[in-house]
PDB file of C-alpha atoms and ligand atoms in Angstrom:
ATOM      1  CA  MET A  47     187.347-100.492 144.556  1.00  0.00           C
ATOM      2  CA  THR A  48     187.820-103.328 141.630  1.00  0.00           C
ATOM      3  CA  ARG A  49     185.170-105.496 141.447  1.00  0.00           C
ATOM      4  CA  PRO A  50     185.961-109.465 140.431  1.00  0.00           C
ATOM      5  CA  GLN A  51     186.631-110.615 137.071  1.00  0.00           C
ATOM      6  CA  SER A  52     186.277-113.983 137.988  1.00  0.00           C
ATOM      7  CA  LEU A  53     185.123-116.564 140.703  1.00  0.00           C
ATOM      8  CA  ASP A  54     188.606-117.412 141.705  1.00  0.00           C
ATOM      9  CA  ASP A  55     189.287-113.570 141.983  1.00  0.00           C
ATOM     10  CA  LEU A  56     185.487-113.533 144.616  1.00  0.00           C
ATOM     11  CA  TYR A  57     186.232-115.797 146.321  1.00  0.00           C
ATOM     12  CA  SER A  58     189.894-114.020 147.242  1.00  0.00           C
ATOM     13  CA  ARG A  59     187.570-111.680 147.763  1.00  0.00           C
ATOM     14  CA  PHE A  60     185.343-113.533 150.491  1.00  0.00           C
ATOM     15  CA  ASP A  61     189.038-114.820 151.977  1.00  0.00           C
ATOM     16  CA  GLY A  62     189.819-111.065 152.785  1.00  0.00           C
ATOM     17  CA  MET A  63     186.872-110.648 153.959  1.00  0.00           C
ATOM     18  CA  HIS A  64     186.613-113.904 156.394  1.00  0.00           C
ATOM     19  CA  MET A  65     183.585-114.949 154.675  1.00  0.00           C
ATOM     20  CA  GLU A  66     182.455-118.403 151.973  1.00  0.00           C
ATOM     21  CA  GLY A  67     180.203-118.303 149.845  1.00  0.00           C
ATOM     22  CA  GLY A  68     176.948-121.115 150.676  1.00  0.00           C
ATOM     23  CA  TRP A  69     177.760-122.801 147.842  1.00  0.00           C
ATOM     24  CA  HIS A  70     181.518-123.565 147.493  1.00  0.00           C
ATOM     25  CA  ARG A  71     181.896-123.798 151.012  1.00  0.00           C
ATOM     26  CA  LYS A  72     184.865-126.253 151.829  1.00  0.00           C
ATOM     27  CA  PHE A  73     183.349-128.283 154.718  1.00  0.00           C
ATOM     28  CA  PRO A  74     179.228-128.935 154.611  1.00  0.00           C
ATOM     29  CA  ALA A  75     177.678-127.410 157.030  1.00  0.00           C
ATOM     30  CA  LEU A  76     173.951-128.865 156.538  1.00  0.00           C
ATOM     31  CA  TRP A  77     173.819-133.097 156.431  1.00  0.00           C
ATOM     32  CA  PRO A  78     170.850-135.705 156.147  1.00  0.00           C
ATOM     33  CA  VAL A  79     171.331-137.386 159.467  1.00  0.00           C
ATOM     34  CA  PRO A  80     173.978-137.605 162.425  1.00  0.00           C
ATOM     35  CA  GLU A  81     177.337-137.892 161.464  1.00  0.00           C
ATOM     36  CA  GLU A  82     179.726-140.409 163.358  1.00  0.00           C
ATOM     37  CA  ASN A  83     181.773-138.469 164.903  1.00  0.00           C
ATOM     38  CA  PHE A  84     182.848-141.068 169.012  1.00  0.00           C
ATOM     39  CA  LEU A  85     183.761-143.928 168.327  1.00  0.00           C
ATOM     40  CA  PRO A  86     181.339-147.197 170.279  1.00  0.00           C
ATOM     41  CA  TYR A  87     184.125-147.997 173.506  1.00  0.00           C
ATOM     42  CA  VAL A  88     184.698-149.958 176.761  1.00  0.00           C
ATOM     43  CA  TRP A  89     187.044-149.784 180.112  1.00  0.00           C
ATOM     44  CA  HIS A  90     187.705-152.367 181.836  1.00  0.00           C
ATOM     45  CA  TYR A  91     187.962-151.795 185.661  1.00  0.00           C
ATOM     46  CA  ALA A  92     189.812-155.117 186.458  1.00  0.00           C
ATOM     47  CA  GLU A  93     192.307-152.955 183.584  1.00  0.00           C
ATOM     48  CA  VAL A  94     191.952-149.445 185.526  1.00  0.00           C
ATOM     49  CA  HIS A  95     192.064-151.041 188.986  1.00  0.00           C
ATOM     50  CA  PRO A  96     195.566-152.179 188.789  1.00  0.00           C
ATOM     51  CA  ALA A  97     196.627-148.483 186.956  1.00  0.00           C
ATOM     52  CA  LEU A  98     194.999-146.698 189.702  1.00  0.00           C
ATOM     53  CA  ASP A  99     196.794-148.926 192.696  1.00  0.00           C
ATOM     54  CA  ALA A 100     199.777-147.485 190.515  1.00  0.00           C
ATOM     55  CA  ALA A 101     199.128-143.698 191.455  1.00  0.00           C
ATOM     56  CA  GLY A 102     198.043-144.262 194.421  1.00  0.00           C
ATOM     57  CA  ASP A 103     201.329-145.139 195.355  1.00  0.00           C
ATOM     58  CA  LEU A 104     202.986-142.209 193.130  1.00  0.00           C
ATOM     59  CA  VAL A 105     200.598-139.404 193.181  1.00  0.00           C
ATOM     60  CA  SER A 106     199.086-138.725 196.591  1.00  0.00           C
ATOM     61  CA  THR A 107     196.507-136.342 197.113  1.00  0.00           C
ATOM     62  CA  GLU A 108     198.406-133.502 198.445  1.00  0.00           C
ATOM     63  CA  PHE A 109     199.404-133.157 194.894  1.00  0.00           C
ATOM     64  CA  ALA A 110     196.715-133.763 192.847  1.00  0.00           C
ATOM     65  CA  GLU A 111     193.716-132.350 192.423  1.00  0.00           C
ATOM     66  CA  ARG A 112     192.221-135.180 192.271  1.00  0.00           C
ATOM     67  CA  ARG A 113     193.576-138.918 191.906  1.00  0.00           C
ATOM     68  CA  ASN A 114     191.496-139.804 188.895  1.00  0.00           C
ATOM     69  CA  LEU A 115     191.867-141.659 185.877  1.00  0.00           C
ATOM     70  CA  THR A 116     189.684-139.816 182.484  1.00  0.00           C
ATOM     71  CA  MET A 117     188.276-142.156 180.260  1.00  0.00           C
ATOM     72  CA  ARG A 118     188.585-140.187 176.830  1.00  0.00           C
ATOM     73  CA  ASN A 119     187.212-141.547 173.739  1.00  0.00           C
ATOM     74  CA  PRO A 120     189.469-143.025 170.525  1.00  0.00           C
ATOM     75  CA  ALA A 121     187.968-140.904 168.336  1.00  0.00           C
ATOM     76  CA  GLU A 122     190.163-139.232 165.825  1.00  0.00           C
ATOM     77  CA  GLY A 123     191.334-135.882 167.320  1.00  0.00           C
ATOM     78  CA  ASN A 124     189.606-135.971 170.659  1.00  0.00           C
ATOM     79  CA  ARG A 125     191.652-134.605 173.531  1.00  0.00           C
ATOM     80  CA  TYR A 126     189.321-135.798 176.816  1.00  0.00           C
ATOM     81  CA  ALA A 127     185.657-136.783 176.458  1.00  0.00           C
ATOM     82  CA  THR A 128     183.967-139.825 176.969  1.00  0.00           C
ATOM     83  CA  VAL A 129     181.328-139.056 174.734  1.00  0.00           C
ATOM     84  CA  ARG A 130     180.866-135.496 173.236  1.00  0.00           C
ATOM     85  CA  THR A 131     179.264-133.512 175.557  1.00  0.00           C
ATOM     86  CA  LEU A 132     179.743-136.372 179.090  1.00  0.00           C
ATOM     87  CA  VAL A 133     183.492-137.258 180.508  1.00  0.00           C
ATOM     88  CA  ALA A 134     183.343-140.775 182.590  1.00  0.00           C
ATOM     89  CA  ALA A 135     186.514-141.196 185.239  1.00  0.00           C
ATOM     90  CA  TYR A 136     187.954-143.833 187.770  1.00  0.00           C
ATOM     91  CA  GLN A 137     188.697-142.256 191.126  1.00  0.00           C
ATOM     92  CA  MET A 138     190.590-143.509 194.128  1.00  0.00           C
ATOM     93  CA  VAL A 139     191.019-142.214 197.782  1.00  0.00           C
ATOM     94  CA  LYS A 140     192.937-144.290 200.256  1.00  0.00           C
ATOM     95  CA  PRO A 141     192.807-144.479 203.664  1.00  0.00           C
ATOM     96  CA  GLY A 142     193.547-140.601 205.638  1.00  0.00           C
ATOM     97  CA  GLU A 143     193.115-138.712 202.417  1.00  0.00           C
ATOM     98  CA  ILE A 144     191.480-135.589 201.658  1.00  0.00           C
ATOM     99  CA  ALA A 145     190.030-134.293 198.401  1.00  0.00           C
ATOM    100  CA  LYS A 146     189.715-130.682 198.671  1.00  0.00           C
ATOM    101  CA  SER A 147     186.612-129.334 198.625  1.00  0.00           C
ATOM    102  CA  HIS A 148     186.241-127.164 195.379  1.00  0.00           C
ATOM    103  CA  ARG A 149     183.318-126.116 193.184  1.00  0.00           C
ATOM    104  CA  HIS A 150     182.593-125.380 189.164  1.00  0.00           C
ATOM    105  CA  THR A 151     179.593-125.047 187.411  1.00  0.00           C
ATOM    106  CA  PRO A 152     180.441-128.639 185.149  1.00  0.00           C
ATOM    107  CA  ASN A 153     177.143-130.670 186.743  1.00  0.00           C
ATOM    108  CA  ALA A 154     178.638-134.355 188.408  1.00  0.00           C
ATOM    109  CA  LEU A 155     178.452-137.512 189.818  1.00  0.00           C
ATOM    110  CA  ARG A 156     179.489-140.573 191.365  1.00  0.00           C
ATOM    111  CA  LEU A 157     178.586-144.452 191.472  1.00  0.00           C
ATOM    112  CA  ILE A 158     180.515-146.168 194.125  1.00  0.00           C
ATOM    113  CA  LEU A 159     182.535-149.207 193.235  1.00  0.00           C
ATOM    114  CA  ASP A 160     184.369-150.770 196.136  1.00  0.00           C
ATOM    115  CA  GLY A 161     185.604-149.500 199.492  1.00  0.00           C
ATOM    116  CA  GLN A 162     183.618-148.442 202.651  1.00  0.00           C
ATOM    117  CA  GLY A 163     184.173-146.068 204.705  1.00  0.00           C
ATOM    118  CA  THR A 164     184.690-142.585 203.017  1.00  0.00           C
ATOM    119  CA  THR A 165     181.956-139.324 202.940  1.00  0.00           C
ATOM    120  CA  THR A 166     181.466-136.778 200.183  1.00  0.00           C
ATOM    121  CA  THR A 167     181.109-133.478 201.844  1.00  0.00           C
ATOM    122  CA  VAL A 168     177.773-130.970 199.505  1.00  0.00           C
ATOM    123  CA  ASP A 169     177.485-127.717 200.093  1.00  0.00           C
ATOM    124  CA  GLY A 170     177.996-128.711 204.136  1.00  0.00           C
ATOM    125  CA  LYS A 171     176.118-132.099 203.884  1.00  0.00           C
ATOM    126  CA  ARG A 172     178.603-135.038 204.534  1.00  0.00           C
ATOM    127  CA  VAL A 173     177.518-137.911 203.344  1.00  0.00           C
ATOM    128  CA  ASN A 174     178.332-141.754 203.454  1.00  0.00           C
ATOM    129  CA  MET A 175     179.645-143.739 199.947  1.00  0.00           C
ATOM    130  CA  ARG A 176     178.676-147.019 200.041  1.00  0.00           C
ATOM    131  CA  PRO A 177     179.000-149.455 196.901  1.00  0.00           C
ATOM    132  CA  GLY A 178     176.377-149.074 194.245  1.00  0.00           C
ATOM    133  CA  ASP A 179     175.323-145.458 196.092  1.00  0.00           C
ATOM    134  CA  VAL A 180     175.101-142.765 193.447  1.00  0.00           C
ATOM    135  CA  LEU A 181     175.814-138.793 194.591  1.00  0.00           C
ATOM    136  CA  LEU A 182     175.434-136.339 192.661  1.00  0.00           C
ATOM    137  CA  THR A 183     177.100-133.076 192.742  1.00  0.00           C
ATOM    138  CA  PRO A 184     175.112-129.755 190.907  1.00  0.00           C
ATOM    139  CA  ASN A 185     176.786-127.237 189.344  1.00  0.00           C
ATOM    140  CA  TRP A 186     178.349-125.245 191.623  1.00  0.00           C
ATOM    141  CA  ALA A 187     178.084-127.128 194.597  1.00  0.00           C
ATOM    142  CA  TRP A 188     180.848-127.060 197.204  1.00  0.00           C
ATOM    143  CA  HIS A 189     182.376-130.940 197.073  1.00  0.00           C
ATOM    144  CA  ALA A 190     184.433-132.940 199.313  1.00  0.00           C
ATOM    145  CA  HIS A 191     185.956-136.065 199.098  1.00  0.00           C
ATOM    146  CA  GLU A 192     187.026-137.996 202.864  1.00  0.00           C
ATOM    147  CA  ASN A 193     188.603-141.231 203.115  1.00  0.00           C
ATOM    148  CA  ALA A 194     188.355-142.308 207.093  1.00  0.00           C
ATOM    149  CA  GLY A 195     188.234-145.360 206.854  1.00  0.00           C
ATOM    150  CA  THR A 196     190.366-148.116 206.732  1.00  0.00           C
ATOM    151  CA  GLU A 197     189.629-149.102 202.844  1.00  0.00           C
ATOM    152  CA  ASP A 198     190.957-147.669 199.419  1.00  0.00           C
ATOM    153  CA  CYS A 199     187.544-146.337 197.679  1.00  0.00           C
ATOM    154  CA  TYR A 200     187.327-146.419 194.188  1.00  0.00           C
ATOM    155  CA  TRP A 201     183.880-145.016 192.230  1.00  0.00           C
ATOM    156  CA  LEU A 202     183.014-143.430 188.524  1.00  0.00           C
ATOM    157  CA  ASP A 203     182.610-140.339 187.750  1.00  0.00           C
ATOM    158  CA  PHE A 204     180.619-138.877 185.144  1.00  0.00           C
ATOM    159  CA  LEU A 205     180.695-134.927 184.530  1.00  0.00           C
ATOM    160  CA  ASP A 206     179.560-132.753 181.772  1.00  0.00           C
ATOM    161  CA  VAL A 207     182.978-131.324 181.442  1.00  0.00           C
ATOM    162  CA  PRO A 208     183.032-131.149 177.772  1.00  0.00           C
ATOM    163  CA  ALA A 209     179.264-130.268 177.693  1.00  0.00           C
ATOM    164  CA  VAL A 210     180.674-126.894 178.975  1.00  0.00           C
ATOM    165  CA  HIS A 211     183.580-126.325 177.128  1.00  0.00           C
ATOM    166  CA  LEU A 212     181.353-126.593 174.347  1.00  0.00           C
ATOM    167  CA  LEU A 213     178.915-123.824 175.163  1.00  0.00           C
ATOM    168  CA  GLU A 214     182.659-122.204 177.432  1.00  0.00           C
ATOM    169  CA  PRO A 215     180.386-121.029 180.630  1.00  0.00           C
ATOM    170  CA  MET A 216     183.363-122.239 182.415  1.00  0.00           C
ATOM    171  CA  PHE A 217     184.113-121.283 185.749  1.00  0.00           C
ATOM    172  CA  PHE A 218     186.190-123.160 189.107  1.00  0.00           C
ATOM    173  CA  GLU A 219     187.784-122.438 192.207  1.00  0.00           C
ATOM    174  CA  ARG A 220     189.792-124.121 195.492  1.00  0.00           C
ATOM    175  CA  HIS A 221     187.554-123.119 199.026  1.00  0.00           C
ATOM    176  CA  PRO A 222     189.846-121.223 200.833  1.00  0.00           C
ATOM    177  CA  ASP A 223     190.180-122.690 203.235  1.00  0.00           C
ATOM    178  CA  GLY A 224     190.632-126.475 202.098  1.00  0.00           C
ATOM    179  CA  LEU A 225     187.396-127.787 203.206  1.00  0.00           C
ATOM    180  CA  GLU A 226     184.246-126.371 204.767  1.00  0.00           C
ATOM    181  CA  ASP A 227     184.293-125.285 207.930  1.00  0.00           C
ATOM    182  CA  VAL A 228     179.964-126.103 208.736  1.00  0.00           C
ATOM    183  CA  VAL A 229     179.694-129.411 207.946  1.00  0.00           C
ATOM    184  CA  GLU A 230     176.363-131.732 208.883  1.00  0.00           C
ATOM    185  CA  ASP A 231     176.519-136.055 208.981  1.00  0.00           C
ATOM    186  CA  VAL A 232     173.107-136.536 207.319  1.00  0.00           C
ATOM    187  CA  GLU A 233     171.841-140.463 206.030  1.00  0.00           C
ATOM    188  CA  ASN A 234     169.424-139.098 203.905  1.00  0.00           C
ATOM    189  CA  SER A 235     169.245-136.265 200.712  1.00  0.00           C
ATOM    190  CA  PRO A 236     168.251-136.087 197.838  1.00  0.00           C
ATOM    191  CA  ILE A 237     171.732-135.771 195.945  1.00  0.00           C
ATOM    192  CA  ALA A 238     172.528-139.668 197.368  1.00  0.00           C
ATOM    193  CA  PHE A 239     170.297-142.995 195.740  1.00  0.00           C
ATOM    194  CA  ARG A 240     171.146-145.586 198.593  1.00  0.00           C
ATOM    195  CA  TRP A 241     172.247-149.070 196.957  1.00  0.00           C
ATOM    196  CA  GLU A 242     169.430-150.789 199.067  1.00  0.00           C
ATOM    197  CA  ASP A 243     166.406-148.123 197.508  1.00  0.00           C
ATOM    198  CA  SER A 244     167.082-148.461 193.911  1.00  0.00           C
ATOM    199  CA  LEU A 245     167.254-152.068 194.599  1.00  0.00           C
ATOM    200  CA  ALA A 246     163.939-152.336 196.254  1.00  0.00           C
ATOM    201  CA  SER A 247     162.347-149.355 193.779  1.00  0.00           C
ATOM    202  CA  LEU A 248     164.018-152.035 190.449  1.00  0.00           C
ATOM    203  CA  GLY A 249     162.027-154.739 191.817  1.00  0.00           C
ATOM    204  CA  ARG A 250     159.001-152.731 192.314  1.00  0.00           C
ATOM    205  CA  SER A 251     159.003-150.981 188.859  1.00  0.00           C
ATOM    206  CA  THR A 252     157.066-152.678 185.734  1.00  0.00           C
ATOM    207  CA  ASP A 253     159.161-149.752 183.468  1.00  0.00           C
ATOM    208  CA  ASP A 254     160.898-152.091 180.380  1.00  0.00           C
ATOM    209  CA  ALA A 255     161.883-148.227 178.539  1.00  0.00           C
ATOM    210  CA  GLY A 256     159.808-150.171 176.058  1.00  0.00           C
ATOM    211  CA  GLY A 257     162.076-152.944 175.707  1.00  0.00           C
ATOM    212  CA  LEU A 258     165.288-151.951 176.195  1.00  0.00           C
ATOM    213  CA  CYS A 259     165.667-153.286 180.052  1.00  0.00           C
ATOM    214  CA  ALA A 260     163.465-155.822 181.887  1.00  0.00           C
ATOM    215  CA  ALA A 261     163.085-152.590 184.201  1.00  0.00           C
ATOM    216  CA  GLN A 262     164.213-149.772 185.012  1.00  0.00           C
ATOM    217  CA  ILE A 263     163.706-146.574 186.955  1.00  0.00           C
ATOM    218  CA  GLU A 264     164.720-142.956 186.276  1.00  0.00           C
ATOM    219  CA  MET A 265     167.243-140.957 189.237  1.00  0.00           C
ATOM    220  CA  GLY A 266     165.791-137.339 189.280  1.00  0.00           C
ATOM    221  CA  SER A 267     163.553-136.044 186.704  1.00  0.00           C
ATOM    222  CA  PRO A 268     166.356-135.608 185.834  1.00  0.00           C
ATOM    223  CA  ALA A 269     168.309-135.656 187.993  1.00  0.00           C
ATOM    224  CA  LEU A 270     171.306-132.641 187.193  1.00  0.00           C
ATOM    225  CA  GLU A 271     170.255-129.906 184.511  1.00  0.00           C
ATOM    226  CA  THR A 272     171.941-131.909 181.771  1.00  0.00           C
ATOM    227  CA  ILE A 273     172.515-135.235 182.733  1.00  0.00           C
ATOM    228  CA  GLY A 274     169.664-138.372 182.921  1.00  0.00           C
ATOM    229  CA  LEU A 275     170.736-141.219 185.134  1.00  0.00           C
ATOM    230  CA  TYR A 276     168.453-144.577 184.809  1.00  0.00           C
ATOM    231  CA  MET A 277     169.559-147.653 186.850  1.00  0.00           C
ATOM    232  CA  GLN A 278     168.230-150.706 184.480  1.00  0.00           C
ATOM    233  CA  ARG A 279     168.083-154.552 184.795  1.00  0.00           C
ATOM    234  CA  LEU A 280     168.751-156.777 182.652  1.00  0.00           C
ATOM    235  CA  ALA A 281     167.641-159.998 182.223  1.00  0.00           C
ATOM    236  CA  ALA A 282     169.825-163.330 180.057  1.00  0.00           C
ATOM    237  CA  GLY A 283     169.362-162.087 176.652  1.00  0.00           C
ATOM    238  CA  SER A 284     169.083-159.796 174.075  1.00  0.00           C
ATOM    239  CA  THR A 285     167.341-155.977 174.664  1.00  0.00           C
ATOM    240  CA  LYS A 286     165.559-154.420 171.568  1.00  0.00           C
ATOM    241  CA  ALA A 287     168.127-151.922 169.286  1.00  0.00           C
ATOM    242  CA  MET A 288     167.458-148.575 169.600  1.00  0.00           C
ATOM    243  CA  ARG A 289     168.791-145.429 168.350  1.00  0.00           C
ATOM    244  CA  THR A 290     168.700-141.717 169.671  1.00  0.00           C
ATOM    245  CA  THR A 291     170.299-137.830 169.340  1.00  0.00           C
ATOM    246  CA  ALA A 292     171.280-138.409 172.840  1.00  0.00           C
ATOM    247  CA  ASN A 293     174.174-139.293 173.806  1.00  0.00           C
ATOM    248  CA  SER A 294     175.174-142.412 176.926  1.00  0.00           C
ATOM    249  CA  LEU A 295     177.112-143.643 178.714  1.00  0.00           C
ATOM    250  CA  PHE A 296     176.807-147.580 180.747  1.00  0.00           C
ATOM    251  CA  ALA A 297     177.757-148.116 183.565  1.00  0.00           C
ATOM    252  CA  VAL A 298     177.955-152.255 184.932  1.00  0.00           C
ATOM    253  CA  ILE A 299     177.108-152.379 188.480  1.00  0.00           C
ATOM    254  CA  GLU A 300     176.394-156.061 188.441  1.00  0.00           C
ATOM    255  CA  GLY A 301     176.964-159.275 185.698  1.00  0.00           C
ATOM    256  CA  GLN A 302     178.505-160.027 182.585  1.00  0.00           C
ATOM    257  CA  GLY A 303     177.652-159.321 179.168  1.00  0.00           C
ATOM    258  CA  GLN A 304     177.803-157.548 175.332  1.00  0.00           C
ATOM    259  CA  THR A 305     176.880-154.486 174.468  1.00  0.00           C
ATOM    260  CA  VAL A 306     176.320-153.953 170.866  1.00  0.00           C
ATOM    261  CA  VAL A 307     176.643-150.943 168.309  1.00  0.00           C
ATOM    262  CA  GLY A 308     176.411-150.986 165.402  1.00  0.00           C
ATOM    263  CA  ASP A 309     178.318-153.778 163.857  1.00  0.00           C
ATOM    264  CA  VAL A 310     181.633-153.388 167.254  1.00  0.00           C
ATOM    265  CA  ALA A 311     180.704-156.000 170.251  1.00  0.00           C
ATOM    266  CA  LEU A 312     181.650-154.530 173.681  1.00  0.00           C
ATOM    267  CA  PRO A 313     181.870-157.081 176.359  1.00  0.00           C
ATOM    268  CA  TRP A 314     181.492-155.749 179.855  1.00  0.00           C
ATOM    269  CA  ALA A 315     181.690-157.350 183.517  1.00  0.00           C
ATOM    270  CA  ARG A 316     181.085-155.269 187.098  1.00  0.00           C
ATOM    271  CA  GLY A 317     183.129-151.918 186.963  1.00  0.00           C
ATOM    272  CA  ASP A 318     183.092-150.990 183.192  1.00  0.00           C
ATOM    273  CA  VAL A 319     182.403-148.342 181.329  1.00  0.00           C
ATOM    274  CA  ILE A 320     180.509-148.571 177.626  1.00  0.00           C
ATOM    275  CA  ALA A 321     180.628-145.541 175.435  1.00  0.00           C
ATOM    276  CA  VAL A 322     177.376-145.487 173.390  1.00  0.00           C
ATOM    277  CA  PRO A 323     177.498-141.984 170.985  1.00  0.00           C
ATOM    278  CA  ALA A 324     174.866-140.344 169.113  1.00  0.00           C
ATOM    279  CA  TRP A 325     172.773-141.803 166.412  1.00  0.00           C
ATOM    280  CA  ARG A 326     173.979-144.762 167.035  1.00  0.00           C
ATOM    281  CA  ALA A 327     172.062-148.254 167.517  1.00  0.00           C
ATOM    282  CA  TYR A 328     172.927-150.345 170.044  1.00  0.00           C
ATOM    283  CA  ARG A 329     171.804-153.324 172.308  1.00  0.00           C
ATOM    284  CA  HIS A 330     172.608-154.736 175.094  1.00  0.00           C
ATOM    285  CA  GLU A 331     173.222-158.674 175.540  1.00  0.00           C
ATOM    286  CA  ALA A 332     173.649-159.518 179.038  1.00  0.00           C
ATOM    287  CA  GLY A 333     174.711-162.587 180.776  1.00  0.00           C
ATOM    288  CA  GLY A 334     171.899-163.527 183.487  1.00  0.00           C
ATOM    289  CA  ASP A 335     171.164-161.136 185.695  1.00  0.00           C
ATOM    290  CA  ALA A 336     172.597-157.830 185.214  1.00  0.00           C
ATOM    291  CA  VAL A 337     172.210-153.517 186.703  1.00  0.00           C
ATOM    292  CA  LEU A 338     173.555-151.120 184.509  1.00  0.00           C
ATOM    293  CA  LEU A 339     173.572-147.476 185.363  1.00  0.00           C
ATOM    294  CA  ARG A 340     173.006-145.375 181.889  1.00  0.00           C
ATOM    295  CA  VAL A 341     174.515-141.463 182.788  1.00  0.00           C
ATOM    296  CA  THR A 342     172.523-139.445 180.053  1.00  0.00           C
ATOM    297  CA  ASP A 343     172.935-136.377 178.051  1.00  0.00           C
ATOM    298  CA  LYS A 344     169.143-136.539 177.274  1.00  0.00           C
ATOM    299  CA  PRO A 345     167.813-134.014 179.434  1.00  0.00           C
ATOM    300  CA  ILE A 346     169.750-131.071 177.173  1.00  0.00           C
ATOM    301  CA  PHE A 347     168.587-132.343 173.359  1.00  0.00           C
ATOM    302  CA  GLU A 348     164.705-132.876 175.161  1.00  0.00           C
ATOM    303  CA  LYS A 349     165.317-128.970 176.409  1.00  0.00           C
ATOM    304  CA  LEU A 350     166.207-127.405 172.894  1.00  0.00           C
ATOM    305  CA  GLY A 351     164.287-129.995 170.972  1.00  0.00           C
ATOM    306  CA  TRP A 352     166.681-132.415 169.705  1.00  0.00           C
ATOM    307  CA  LEU A 353     165.552-135.810 171.147  1.00  0.00           C
ATOM    308  CA  ARG A 354     164.705-137.917 168.556  1.00  0.00           C
ATOM    309  CA  GLU A 355     164.673-142.140 169.191  1.00  0.00           C
ATOM    310  CA  GLU A 356     163.721-145.035 168.162  1.00  0.00           C
ATOM    311  CA  ILE A 357     163.273-148.880 169.036  1.00  0.00           C
ATOM    312  CA  ALA A 358     164.365-151.334 166.427  1.00  0.00           C
TER     313      ALA A 358
HETATM  314  O1  LIG B 559     185.723-135.500 192.444  1.00  0.00           O
HETATM  315  O2  LIG B 559     185.542-133.339 192.522  1.00  0.00           O
HETATM  316  O3  LIG B 559     186.956-136.799 188.244  1.00  0.00           O
HETATM  317  O4  LIG B 559     186.341-132.386 189.873  1.00  0.00           O
HETATM  318  C1  LIG B 559     186.931-134.170 187.423  1.00  0.00           C
HETATM  319  C2  LIG B 559     186.676-133.245 188.044  1.00  0.00           C
HETATM  320  C3  LIG B 559     186.323-135.451 190.114  1.00  0.00           C
HETATM  321  C4  LIG B 559     186.064-134.241 191.855  1.00  0.00           C
HETATM  322  C5  LIG B 559     186.599-135.488 187.933  1.00  0.00           C
HETATM  323  C6  LIG B 559     186.008-133.628 189.727  1.00  0.00           C
HETATM  324  C7  LIG B 559     185.836-134.593 190.346  1.00  0.00           C
HETATM  325 FE1  LIG B 560     185.126-131.221 191.202  1.00  0.00          FE
END
């Protein structure tokens, strides 16, 4: 084997070995602060609603595993995620329809927006879905949704599918019988956070998250292994600004206002979803009383020792 006589020869030797010298990388491996990859963005329920209704006419739940519309972050090259580790979607189930039972390693949760009469069955426990409720579907739990009522039912799904894509432990299977055979109706369940209970807890809360809201409650500790949930009440005016290594999605349960992320202002109203990617300074400006659900991958960062937060 001849010894390379020039740097170029040396580098082509490395290339042939599928290696690279740390001192002449094409792309850096380390940098001083988090990059700005995913973009701040907002999806408006008022625009999605008619699109979901059109899908309701054209796409059956027989044909589609789920009638869901996922929110793709407009960051260049992104194919699926809403922020790095999380995906959000709007889902609609019409009267008489069933979204069959399946299970997967991604964790999921739902925030109900509109419609009564739908249930979700999670590992054999059937719970009603009512507007404002937050319902959890942990890793590998069977789950199906059934609309036995007379109203179209709309909700928001949040899943850690992109985190599973990054780490690759993806498993998914359909229930062999379509639906679970043994089902018990339950009103109270550790996977169900009811709107009236959340409102009451919020009314008693003195936790203002260091000035990031008027009051907040945490649902679960955390709600799911990878996902933290905070219901936050905002009063008219601006919150303090904060940045964190964690990613967040905010869903608007009540009220209107805007979220300022860096120099981008994202206006919002009921049912909208706001993407606040990692390490971007953000603050909320509510037009009056408002209630948001913050869905965040913070538990991942806490467990791994990478959570950094600053309030300005
Ligand atoms: O309802 O089970 O939006 O499995 C994406 C994947 C919803 C669900 C989504 C899912 C579901
Ligand atoms: Fe699912």
